[in-house]
Each structure stands twice: as structure tokens, then as C-alpha cells.
Amino acid sequence: MAISRFSYASMNVMDVEAAVRHYVHVVGLRETDRDADGRVYLQAADTQDHHCVILNPAKTAGVEHLGFKVSDPADLDEATAAVTAYGLPVTRVPAGAVKGQGEGVRFPLPSGQHMMLYYHADKVGYLTGMENPNPVSAHSTPGGRVTHLDHTLISAQNPGDDVKFLTEVLDFSLTEKVVDPAGNTLAAFLTCGHTMHDLAIGPGPDNHFHHMAFGMDSRTEVIHGVDLLKEKAVPALEYGITRHGIAGVTTIYFHDPSGNRNEFYNGAYLAPGAPGWVPPIVWQAEHFPRGAFYYENAVPEAFFAEVT
Amino acid sequence: MQVTLRHAGRSEVSFDCAADDTVLVAARRAGVTLHVACEQGGCGACRARVVQGTVHYPLPASSRWLDEGSGSEDYTLLCRAAPTSALIVETAHPWRLRESAPLSRILSG
Ligand code: FES
């Protein structure tokens, strides 16, 4: 089976219009569509597909499901068989149930968050257009200069269970992990694409969402993003701009108007998603503060404790 | 409106909260640093149990945390709750009191 990329996060928000303002004017996405159920679809500048974020009107914050693209329509049948055999319930989702998207298969991870695999996405094209475009991204559009939705981190009581499922059943590749003295996995970073993580699992309660990260072209753009967050008084983590020891990326975290965590970031290293090609980097738990926040060498208490 | 915070093992603190100010805003003004993360009613970092009094929500707060444990309105999120009566709450996390060094006294106005 070939899952080729992390495509979108379908998020629950308590005020859709406030969320749209945030994802357009702070994050820098463009609104691409709306549907009859009040959902709003958005996409980043450098991705052609219909959406990378879906906003669902809801009473709670958190993730509704995570969308991953497969590289062949037949992968949906293969995934259905493999996930069912693993003992997790699979639902076939008809084309169009998620707007702009073909048929999909949906199932919960061992930690409870739902994943959707699908093959077809309608195309909206790049922000700069599909004919004779400008070679630089559009600096006149509002919000951060994000290029694409890059990865997400979810929380799990036993991250090792998710890792086992993702690597053994869905052919994800483990690039980095944090282990406790007994060898249990506390956090894990997995790829199905070409950089070191598409999906990461952190310590915390089952079925909760930690953050989604929007990629930027350079550290300079992240600095610009921090300025924007400060100017717009967006609640952000006290650390920032900073670096993660894990992957060494430049980063800042902030929150959407429903409290869902977002990240602006740049600089993940390349790692092929082919299973087993790159043996994982291992972090012992005592070094985790440096792995999490390289400059500060400490993890703020609320960082892993608080999730939506 | 008077707000009183309680947390096991510490002495309670009280401060005033203006109409439509959230408890978080009023606490900051009073030099009380609450445990928060998102400040947007989503993550539950600031949750507290209502011992006495009532609140309203000028902006939405996630029902996931309001219903927690009891299925009732016993819980509140202090980053989004504005008291509609004198309020006593028991916070899930301890708060910090701002140090009263000369500079922080000036900064806190
Ligand atoms: S700080 Fe996140 S809900 Fe109040």
C-alpha cells in the first residue's frame, strides 16, 4: 500500500467565521469552498488540491478526522482489508461526502482519532495560477507566507500502539522516537512522504489533537510570521521563535480561535517514506526537553498537557 | 463581581471582575497568573469547578470541558467565562501570584 502524503486536517471549531478569519488572515490560507453543512474548505498557496483544512461547525474544538492521500485507487481496497484484519472498524465514505474529494475509507487509530484515506482530489491550482505564473509566492495576500500544510501531531496514552499500527499496517516509516528508561515509546515521528514527519504521536490523552504545522520557505518567513502573530495579538506559546532539537526545525506555536494549536515552521530534513529505509533516531526521555525545545532545553508544562 | 479561586492546599484568592471581562482578564489585572494554554476556550487548561455562582460566555467555549465528569454545568473555562454573580471556583491547576518587586508593581499599574 502507498499512502503518499498527509493532505488535510478536518477541524472542529466553535465559531466558523472567526476560524475562517484566522486561517486566512493569520495563517495565510485561501478559502476554496463551502458546503451545505456549513463547512469551510481552505488551501495553502503551493498545493493544487481542493483543501488542506476543513472547518466544521461544532460545540467542541479538536480534530474531526485527518486526510491522507493514496497513490492508487486500488489502495483503498487493500487498506480496507488490512485495517479490518487488524481489528479496527472501517467505513467506506462515498465520493463527495467530503467536498472536492473522491471515495474514501475511514477508520479510527488505536488512540481514537479518525483517519481518512482517499485517492481523488479536485484541483484548485496553485495560488499563483497554472499558466505563466510568477515564480515567487504572492506576498500581497494576507496572513503568514505558508506554502503547505506539512504535518500533524496527535496525542495518545500509549503512542507505541499507534506506531505499531501505522508502521505494520499502513507502511509508515518511523524517523525519530523518544523512549522512557523501560523502552516504552513516549513520542514518535512517522513519515509516508519525503520529509521526516507527516504524522507524529505525542504523550497525552487518547483521541485528542496537539497541533498541525504549516510549512514556510525559510527561517525568515517564520520570523515574519512571529511578527504577524504579535501584531494581531494571537495567543502563542511563550517560546518563539525557537528550534526543536528533534528535526532541528525553526518554529512557533499559536492557537486558532477555538484553541486548536497551529505551528509555523521551516526546515525539516528529507527522509523517504519507504518502510525501513531510514533507521530511526532515538532520544532518551531525559534528553527530551532538549529534543522538544533546543534553545530553552525545557518543555513548558502546558505544552503536552493541553490538547484539544 | 467578586471572583474567588480555590485550589487544594493553598489559601484562596479573591479579586474583582468587571462586567463582561473574563475571569482570566480580571485575574491578570489582579496579579494572579492562571494556568492557561490556548486562551480560546478549546484546550481545557483553565478549567475549574463552579462551587458557587453563575457565568456566561461572551465567546464560545468547548463543551468537551464544560461537561467533563458530571454531564452538568458544574465546570467552566476561566479564559472564556464572565461571571454573572459572585463566583467561587476550584481550579484544576494552581495559579501563581505575580511577584511584587518594584518594577512589576509599576508594570501592573
Ligand atoms: S486556556 Fe485553553 S480553554 Fe482556557
CSV table of C-alpha atoms and ligand atoms in Angstrom, one decimal:
chain,number,residue,atom,x,y,z
A,1,MET,CA,0.0,0.0,0.0
A,2,ALA,CA,1.2,3.5,-0.7
A,3,ILE,CA,0.0,6.4,1.3
A,4,SER,CA,1.7,9.3,-0.4
A,5,ARG,CA,1.0,12.3,1.7
A,6,PHE,CA,-0.7,14.0,4.6
A,7,SER,CA,-3.3,16.1,2.8
A,8,TYR,CA,-5.7,17.8,5.2
A,9,ALA,CA,-7.0,18.2,8.8
A,10,SER,CA,-10.7,18.4,9.2
A,11,MET,CA,-11.1,20.5,12.4
A,12,ASN,CA,-13.9,21.2,14.8
A,13,VAL,CA,-14.4,24.8,15.6
A,14,MET,CA,-16.9,26.6,17.8
A,15,ASP,CA,-17.2,29.7,15.6
A,16,VAL,CA,-16.6,29.1,11.9
A,17,GLU,CA,-16.4,32.7,10.8
A,18,ALA,CA,-13.8,33.5,13.5
A,19,ALA,CA,-11.9,30.5,12.4
A,20,VAL,CA,-12.0,31.5,8.7
A,21,ARG,CA,-10.7,34.9,9.6
A,22,HIS,CA,-7.8,33.3,11.5
A,23,TYR,CA,-6.9,30.7,8.8
A,24,VAL,CA,-7.0,33.4,6.1
A,25,HIS,CA,-5.6,36.5,7.8
A,26,VAL,CA,-3.2,34.9,10.3
A,27,VAL,CA,-2.2,31.5,8.8
A,28,GLY,CA,-2.4,32.7,5.2
A,29,LEU,CA,-4.6,30.1,3.6
A,30,ARG,CA,-7.2,30.9,0.8
A,31,GLU,CA,-10.9,29.9,1.1
A,32,THR,CA,-11.7,27.5,-1.7
A,33,ASP,CA,-15.2,26.3,-1.0
A,34,ARG,CA,-18.2,25.9,1.4
A,35,ASP,CA,-20.8,23.1,1.6
A,36,ALA,CA,-24.4,22.8,2.7
A,37,ASP,CA,-23.5,21.7,6.2
A,38,GLY,CA,-21.7,24.9,6.9
A,39,ARG,CA,-18.2,23.5,6.4
A,40,VAL,CA,-15.5,25.8,5.0
A,41,TYR,CA,-12.6,24.5,2.9
A,42,LEU,CA,-9.2,26.2,2.7
A,43,GLN,CA,-5.9,25.6,0.9
A,44,ALA,CA,-2.4,26.9,1.1
A,45,ALA,CA,-0.6,28.7,-1.7
A,46,ASP,CA,1.6,25.9,-3.1
A,47,THR,CA,-0.8,23.0,-3.1
A,48,GLN,CA,-3.2,22.3,-6.0
A,49,ASP,CA,-5.8,20.2,-4.2
A,50,HIS,CA,-9.2,21.4,-3.1
A,51,HIS,CA,-8.3,21.8,0.6
A,52,CYS,CA,-5.7,21.3,3.4
A,53,VAL,CA,-8.0,22.5,6.2
A,54,ILE,CA,-11.7,21.9,6.7
A,55,LEU,CA,-13.6,23.8,9.4
A,56,ASN,CA,-16.6,22.0,10.8
A,57,PRO,CA,-19.1,23.9,12.9
A,58,ALA,CA,-19.1,22.1,16.3
A,59,LYS,CA,-19.6,22.6,20.1
A,60,THR,CA,-16.0,21.4,20.8
A,61,ALA,CA,-12.6,22.1,19.5
A,62,GLY,CA,-10.3,19.3,18.2
A,63,VAL,CA,-9.8,17.1,15.2
A,64,GLU,CA,-12.7,15.6,13.3
A,65,HIS,CA,-10.5,13.5,11.0
A,66,LEU,CA,-7.2,13.5,9.2
A,67,GLY,CA,-7.0,13.0,5.5
A,68,PHE,CA,-4.2,11.1,3.7
A,69,LYS,CA,-3.9,10.5,0.0
A,70,VAL,CA,-3.0,7.2,-1.5
A,71,SER,CA,-1.3,6.8,-4.9
A,72,ASP,CA,-3.6,4.3,-6.5
A,73,PRO,CA,-7.4,3.8,-6.2
A,74,ALA,CA,-6.8,0.1,-5.5
A,75,ASP,CA,-5.0,1.1,-2.3
A,76,LEU,CA,-8.4,1.8,-0.8
A,77,ASP,CA,-9.5,-1.9,-1.0
A,78,GLU,CA,-6.1,-3.0,0.3
A,79,ALA,CA,-6.3,-0.6,3.2
A,80,THR,CA,-9.9,-1.8,4.0
A,81,ALA,CA,-8.7,-5.4,4.1
A,82,ALA,CA,-5.6,-4.7,6.1
A,83,VAL,CA,-7.2,-2.4,8.7
A,84,THR,CA,-10.2,-4.7,9.1
A,85,ALA,CA,-7.8,-7.6,9.7
A,86,TYR,CA,-6.0,-5.6,12.3
A,87,GLY,CA,-9.4,-5.3,14.1
A,88,LEU,CA,-10.3,-1.7,13.6
A,89,PRO,CA,-13.7,-0.8,12.1
A,90,VAL,CA,-13.6,0.6,8.5
A,91,THR,CA,-16.3,2.8,6.9
A,92,ARG,CA,-16.4,3.4,3.1
A,93,VAL,CA,-17.2,7.1,2.5
A,94,PRO,CA,-18.8,7.9,-0.8
A,95,ALA,CA,-17.3,10.4,-3.2
A,96,GLY,CA,-18.4,14.0,-2.5
A,97,ALA,CA,-19.2,13.4,1.2
A,98,VAL,CA,-16.1,15.5,1.7
A,99,LYS,CA,-16.5,18.2,-0.9
A,100,GLY,CA,-14.0,18.1,-3.7
A,101,GLN,CA,-12.9,14.6,-2.9
A,102,GLY,CA,-13.5,11.1,-4.3
A,103,GLU,CA,-14.4,7.9,-2.4
A,104,GLY,CA,-12.6,7.3,0.9
A,105,VAL,CA,-12.1,4.8,3.7
A,106,ARG,CA,-12.3,6.0,7.2
A,107,PHE,CA,-11.2,4.3,10.5
A,108,PRO,CA,-10.0,5.2,14.0
A,109,LEU,CA,-6.4,4.9,15.0
A,110,PRO,CA,-5.7,2.8,18.1
A,111,SER,CA,-5.7,6.1,20.0
A,112,GLY,CA,-9.1,7.0,18.7
A,113,GLN,CA,-8.5,9.9,16.1
A,114,HIS,CA,-10.0,9.1,12.7
A,115,MET,CA,-8.0,8.8,9.5
A,116,MET,CA,-9.5,9.0,6.0
A,117,LEU,CA,-7.6,7.6,3.0
A,118,TYR,CA,-8.7,8.7,-0.4
A,119,TYR,CA,-7.3,8.9,-3.9
A,120,HIS,CA,-9.0,11.7,-5.9
A,121,ALA,CA,-9.0,15.4,-5.1
A,122,ASP,CA,-10.4,18.1,-7.3
A,123,LYS,CA,-7.8,20.7,-8.3
A,124,VAL,CA,-8.0,24.4,-7.5
A,125,GLY,CA,-4.4,25.0,-8.7
A,126,TYR,CA,-1.6,27.0,-7.2
A,127,LEU,CA,-2.3,30.4,-5.7
A,128,THR,CA,-0.1,32.0,-8.4
A,129,GLY,CA,-2.1,30.2,-11.1
A,130,MET,CA,-1.5,27.4,-13.5
A,131,GLU,CA,-0.5,29.4,-16.6
A,132,ASN,CA,2.6,31.5,-16.9
A,133,PRO,CA,2.7,32.1,-13.2
A,134,ASN,CA,5.0,34.3,-11.1
A,135,PRO,CA,7.9,32.3,-9.8
A,136,VAL,CA,7.6,33.8,-6.3
A,137,SER,CA,4.7,33.3,-3.8
A,138,ALA,CA,2.1,36.0,-3.6
A,139,HIS,CA,3.4,38.4,-0.9
A,140,SER,CA,0.4,40.7,-1.3
A,141,THR,CA,-2.1,38.1,0.2
A,142,PRO,CA,-3.0,38.4,3.9
A,143,GLY,CA,-1.5,36.2,6.6
A,144,GLY,CA,1.7,34.2,7.1
A,145,ARG,CA,3.6,33.1,4.0
A,146,VAL,CA,2.9,29.4,4.4
A,147,THR,CA,3.5,27.1,1.4
A,148,HIS,CA,1.6,24.0,2.5
A,149,LEU,CA,0.1,22.0,5.4
A,150,ASP,CA,3.1,19.9,6.5
A,151,HIS,CA,2.3,17.6,9.4
A,152,THR,CA,0.2,17.0,12.5
A,153,LEU,CA,0.8,15.8,16.0
A,154,ILE,CA,-1.9,13.9,17.9
A,155,SER,CA,-1.8,12.6,21.5
A,156,ALA,CA,-2.1,9.1,22.7
A,157,GLN,CA,-2.0,7.3,26.0
A,158,ASN,CA,0.1,4.5,24.5
A,159,PRO,CA,1.9,6.1,21.5
A,160,GLY,CA,3.5,2.7,20.8
A,161,ASP,CA,0.2,1.2,19.8
A,162,ASP,CA,-0.3,3.8,17.1
A,163,VAL,CA,3.3,3.3,15.9
A,164,LYS,CA,2.7,-0.4,15.6
A,165,PHE,CA,-0.4,0.1,13.6
A,166,LEU,CA,1.0,2.9,11.3
A,167,THR,CA,4.2,1.0,10.5
A,168,GLU,CA,2.9,-2.6,10.3
A,169,VAL,CA,-0.5,-1.9,8.6
A,170,LEU,CA,-0.2,1.4,6.8
A,171,ASP,CA,3.6,1.2,5.9
A,172,PHE,CA,4.6,4.5,7.6
A,173,SER,CA,8.2,4.8,8.4
A,174,LEU,CA,9.5,5.8,11.8
A,175,THR,CA,12.1,8.5,11.7
A,176,GLU,CA,12.6,9.6,15.4
A,177,LYS,CA,11.3,8.3,18.7
A,178,VAL,CA,11.5,9.2,22.4
A,179,VAL,CA,11.7,6.3,24.8
A,180,ASP,CA,11.4,6.0,28.6
A,181,PRO,CA,14.0,4.0,30.6
A,182,ALA,CA,11.8,0.9,30.2
A,183,GLY,CA,11.9,1.3,26.4
A,184,ASN,CA,8.3,2.4,26.0
A,185,THR,CA,7.7,4.9,23.2
A,186,LEU,CA,6.7,8.3,24.6
A,187,ALA,CA,6.6,10.1,21.3
A,188,ALA,CA,7.1,9.1,17.7
A,189,PHE,CA,7.6,10.8,14.3
A,190,LEU,CA,6.4,9.0,11.2
A,191,THR,CA,6.6,9.7,7.5
A,192,CYS,CA,4.7,8.5,4.5
A,193,GLY,CA,6.1,11.2,2.2
A,194,HIS,CA,9.5,12.7,1.7
A,195,THR,CA,10.3,14.7,4.9
A,196,MET,CA,10.9,13.4,8.5
A,197,HIS,CA,7.3,13.6,9.7
A,198,ASP,CA,3.8,13.6,8.3
A,199,LEU,CA,2.2,12.3,11.4
A,200,ALA,CA,3.6,12.4,14.9
A,201,ILE,CA,2.3,10.9,18.2
A,202,GLY,CA,2.9,12.6,21.5
A,203,PRO,CA,2.1,11.7,25.1
A,204,GLY,CA,-1.3,12.7,26.3
A,205,PRO,CA,-4.9,11.6,26.4
A,206,ASP,CA,-6.3,9.4,23.6
A,207,ASN,CA,-8.4,11.0,20.8
A,208,HIS,CA,-7.0,14.5,21.2
A,209,PHE,CA,-5.3,16.9,18.8
A,210,HIS,CA,-2.0,18.6,19.6
A,211,HIS,CA,-1.2,20.7,16.6
A,212,MET,CA,-0.9,21.0,12.8
A,213,ALA,CA,2.1,22.6,11.2
A,214,PHE,CA,2.2,24.9,8.2
A,215,GLY,CA,5.4,24.9,6.2
A,216,MET,CA,7.3,28.0,5.2
A,217,ASP,CA,10.1,28.5,2.7
A,218,SER,CA,12.7,29.9,5.1
A,219,ARG,CA,13.5,30.9,8.7
A,220,THR,CA,13.0,34.5,7.6
A,221,GLU,CA,9.4,33.7,6.8
A,222,VAL,CA,8.9,32.2,10.2
A,223,ILE,CA,10.3,35.5,11.8
A,224,HIS,CA,7.8,37.4,9.6
A,225,GLY,CA,5.1,35.0,10.9
A,226,VAL,CA,6.0,35.7,14.6
A,227,ASP,CA,5.8,39.5,13.9
A,228,LEU,CA,2.4,38.9,12.4
A,229,LEU,CA,1.2,36.9,15.4
A,230,LYS,CA,2.4,39.6,17.8
A,231,GLU,CA,0.8,42.4,15.8
A,232,LYS,CA,-2.5,40.6,15.7
A,233,ALA,CA,-2.2,39.5,19.4
A,234,VAL,CA,-2.8,35.9,18.6
A,235,PRO,CA,-2.2,33.7,21.7
A,236,ALA,CA,1.1,31.9,21.2
A,237,LEU,CA,3.4,29.7,23.2
A,238,GLU,CA,5.8,31.6,25.4
A,239,TYR,CA,8.7,30.1,23.4
A,240,GLY,CA,9.1,31.5,20.0
A,241,ILE,CA,10.9,31.9,17.7
A,242,THR,CA,12.7,28.7,18.8
A,243,ARG,CA,14.1,25.4,17.4
A,244,HIS,CA,13.1,21.8,18.0
A,245,GLY,CA,16.0,19.5,18.8
A,246,ILE,CA,14.0,16.8,17.0
A,247,ALA,CA,14.4,17.6,13.3
A,248,GLY,CA,16.1,20.9,14.2
A,249,VAL,CA,13.2,22.9,12.7
A,250,THR,CA,12.6,26.6,13.4
A,251,THR,CA,9.2,27.0,15.0
A,252,ILE,CA,6.5,29.0,16.8
A,253,TYR,CA,3.2,27.7,18.1
A,254,PHE,CA,-0.1,29.6,18.4
A,255,HIS,CA,-3.8,28.9,18.7
A,256,ASP,CA,-6.8,29.3,16.5
A,257,PRO,CA,-9.9,31.0,17.9
A,258,SER,CA,-11.2,27.6,19.2
A,259,GLY,CA,-7.9,26.8,20.9
A,260,ASN,CA,-6.6,24.3,18.3
A,261,ARG,CA,-2.8,24.6,18.1
A,262,ASN,CA,-1.1,25.7,14.9
A,263,GLU,CA,2.6,25.9,14.1
A,264,PHE,CA,4.6,28.0,11.6
A,265,TYR,CA,7.8,26.1,10.8
A,266,ASN,CA,10.7,25.7,8.4
A,267,GLY,CA,13.5,23.2,7.9
A,268,ALA,CA,12.6,19.6,8.3
A,269,TYR,CA,15.2,17.2,6.8
A,270,LEU,CA,14.4,14.9,4.0
A,271,ALA,CA,13.5,11.3,4.8
A,272,PRO,CA,11.9,8.9,2.3
A,273,GLY,CA,8.6,7.3,3.5
A,274,ALA,CA,9.6,3.9,2.2
A,275,PRO,CA,9.3,1.5,5.1
A,276,GLY,CA,12.5,0.7,6.9
A,277,TRP,CA,14.8,2.7,4.7
A,278,VAL,CA,16.0,5.1,7.4
A,279,PRO,CA,16.6,3.7,10.8
A,280,PRO,CA,15.0,6.0,13.5
A,281,ILE,CA,16.9,8.4,15.7
A,282,VAL,CA,16.3,7.6,19.3
A,283,TRP,CA,16.0,10.1,22.1
A,284,GLN,CA,16.2,9.0,25.8
A,285,ALA,CA,13.5,10.6,27.9
A,286,GLU,CA,16.0,12.6,30.0
A,287,HIS,CA,17.1,14.4,26.8
A,288,PHE,CA,13.5,15.1,25.7
A,289,PRO,CA,13.5,18.7,26.9
A,290,ARG,CA,16.4,19.5,24.5
A,291,GLY,CA,14.7,17.4,21.8
A,292,ALA,CA,11.5,19.3,22.2
A,293,PHE,CA,12.9,22.8,22.6
A,294,TYR,CA,16.6,23.1,21.7
A,295,TYR,CA,17.2,26.6,22.8
A,296,GLU,CA,15.3,26.6,26.1
A,297,ASN,CA,16.1,23.0,27.0
A,298,ALA,CA,12.8,22.8,28.9
A,299,VAL,CA,9.2,21.9,28.0
A,300,PRO,CA,6.5,24.3,29.2
A,301,GLU,CA,4.1,22.4,31.4
A,302,ALA,CA,1.0,23.2,29.3
A,303,PHE,CA,2.7,22.1,26.0
A,304,PHE,CA,1.9,18.4,26.2
A,305,ALA,CA,-0.7,18.6,28.9
A,306,GLU,CA,-3.1,20.8,27.0
A,307,VAL,CA,-4.7,19.4,23.8
A,308,THR,CA,-8.0,19.9,22.0
B,1,MET,CA,-18.4,41.0,40.6
B,2,GLN,CA,-16.2,39.2,43.1
B,3,VAL,CA,-14.3,36.1,42.0
B,4,THR,CA,-12.7,33.7,44.5
B,5,LEU,CA,-10.3,31.0,43.4
B,6,ARG,CA,-9.7,27.8,45.5
B,7,HIS,CA,-7.2,25.0,45.0
B,8,ALA,CA,-6.4,22.2,47.4
B,9,GLY,CA,-3.6,23.1,49.8
B,10,ARG,CA,-3.4,26.8,49.2
B,11,SER,CA,-5.1,29.8,50.6
B,12,GLU,CA,-7.9,31.2,48.4
B,13,VAL,CA,-7.6,34.5,46.4
B,14,SER,CA,-10.3,36.9,45.5
B,15,PHE,CA,-10.4,39.8,43.1
B,16,ASP,CA,-13.0,42.0,41.3
B,17,CYS,CA,-14.1,41.2,37.8
B,18,ALA,CA,-15.8,43.9,35.7
B,19,ALA,CA,-19.0,43.2,33.7
B,20,ASP,CA,-18.1,41.2,30.6
B,21,ASP,CA,-14.5,40.7,31.5
B,22,THR,CA,-13.4,37.1,31.6
B,23,VAL,CA,-12.0,35.7,34.8
B,24,LEU,CA,-8.7,35.4,33.0
B,25,VAL,CA,-8.5,39.1,32.2
B,26,ALA,CA,-9.6,40.1,35.7
B,27,ALA,CA,-7.1,37.7,37.3
B,28,ARG,CA,-4.3,39.2,35.2
B,29,ARG,CA,-5.2,42.7,36.3
B,30,ALA,CA,-5.1,41.5,39.9
B,31,GLY,CA,-1.7,39.9,39.5
B,32,VAL,CA,-2.9,36.4,39.5
B,33,THR,CA,-1.4,34.2,36.8
B,34,LEU,CA,-3.8,31.4,35.9
B,35,HIS,CA,-2.7,28.2,34.2
B,36,VAL,CA,-3.7,28.6,30.6
B,37,ALA,CA,-2.6,27.4,27.1
B,38,CYS,CA,-4.9,28.4,24.3
B,39,GLU,CA,-6.8,31.2,25.9
B,40,GLN,CA,-9.5,30.5,23.4
B,41,GLY,CA,-11.9,28.1,25.2
B,42,GLY,CA,-10.6,25.0,23.5
B,43,CYS,CA,-7.9,23.1,25.4
B,44,GLY,CA,-9.3,22.9,28.9
B,45,ALA,CA,-6.1,24.2,30.6
B,46,CYS,CA,-8.0,26.7,32.6
B,47,ARG,CA,-10.9,24.5,33.6
B,48,ALA,CA,-12.4,24.9,37.1
B,49,ARG,CA,-15.4,23.6,39.0
B,50,VAL,CA,-18.0,26.1,39.9
B,51,VAL,CA,-18.6,25.9,43.7
B,52,GLN,CA,-21.0,28.9,43.8
B,53,GLY,CA,-22.3,31.4,41.3
B,54,THR,CA,-23.0,31.7,37.6
B,55,VAL,CA,-21.2,32.7,34.4
B,56,HIS,CA,-21.9,33.5,30.8
B,57,TYR,CA,-19.7,33.1,27.7
B,58,PRO,CA,-19.3,36.2,25.5
B,59,LEU,CA,-17.3,33.9,23.1
B,60,PRO,CA,-17.7,30.2,22.7
B,61,ALA,CA,-16.1,27.6,25.0
B,62,SER,CA,-15.7,23.9,24.1
B,63,SER,CA,-18.4,21.8,25.6
B,64,ARG,CA,-15.9,18.9,25.9
B,65,TRP,CA,-14.6,20.5,29.1
B,66,LEU,CA,-17.8,22.0,30.4
B,67,ASP,CA,-19.5,18.7,30.6
B,68,GLU,CA,-16.5,16.8,32.0
B,69,GLY,CA,-17.1,14.4,34.8
B,70,SER,CA,-20.6,15.4,35.6
B,71,GLY,CA,-22.6,15.9,32.4
B,72,SER,CA,-23.7,19.2,34.0
B,73,GLU,CA,-22.7,22.8,34.0
B,74,ASP,CA,-20.5,22.3,37.0
B,75,TYR,CA,-17.4,23.1,35.1
B,76,THR,CA,-16.2,26.3,33.5
B,77,LEU,CA,-13.3,27.6,31.4
B,78,LEU,CA,-11.8,30.7,33.1
B,79,CYS,CA,-10.4,32.1,29.8
B,80,ARG,CA,-13.9,32.4,28.4
B,81,ALA,CA,-16.2,32.7,31.5
B,82,ALA,CA,-17.6,36.1,32.5
B,83,PRO,CA,-19.2,36.0,36.0
B,84,THR,CA,-22.9,37.0,36.2
B,85,SER,CA,-22.9,36.7,40.0
B,86,ALA,CA,-20.3,36.5,42.8
B,87,LEU,CA,-18.3,33.4,41.8
B,88,ILE,CA,-16.4,30.8,43.7
B,89,VAL,CA,-14.4,28.2,41.7
B,90,GLU,CA,-12.0,25.4,42.4
B,91,THR,CA,-9.3,25.4,39.7
B,92,ALA,CA,-7.8,22.3,38.2
B,93,HIS,CA,-4.3,23.7,38.3
B,94,PRO,CA,-2.6,26.0,40.8
B,95,TRP,CA,-2.2,29.7,40.0
B,96,ARG,CA,0.9,31.9,40.5
B,97,LEU,CA,0.9,35.3,42.2
B,98,ARG,CA,2.8,38.0,40.4
B,99,GLU,CA,5.9,38.9,42.4
B,100,SER,CA,5.6,42.4,44.0
B,101,ALA,CA,9.1,43.6,43.0
B,102,PRO,CA,9.1,47.4,42.4
B,103,LEU,CA,9.1,47.0,38.6
B,104,SER,CA,6.3,44.6,38.5
B,105,ARG,CA,4.2,46.8,40.8
B,106,ILE,CA,4.8,49.7,38.3
B,107,LEU,CA,4.0,47.4,35.3
B,108,SER,CA,0.8,46.2,36.9
B,109,GLY,CA,-0.3,49.8,37.3
C,1,FES,S1,-6.8,28.2,28.3
C,1,FES,FE1,-7.4,26.7,26.8
C,1,FES,S2,-9.5,26.5,27.4
C,1,FES,FE2,-8.9,28.2,28.6
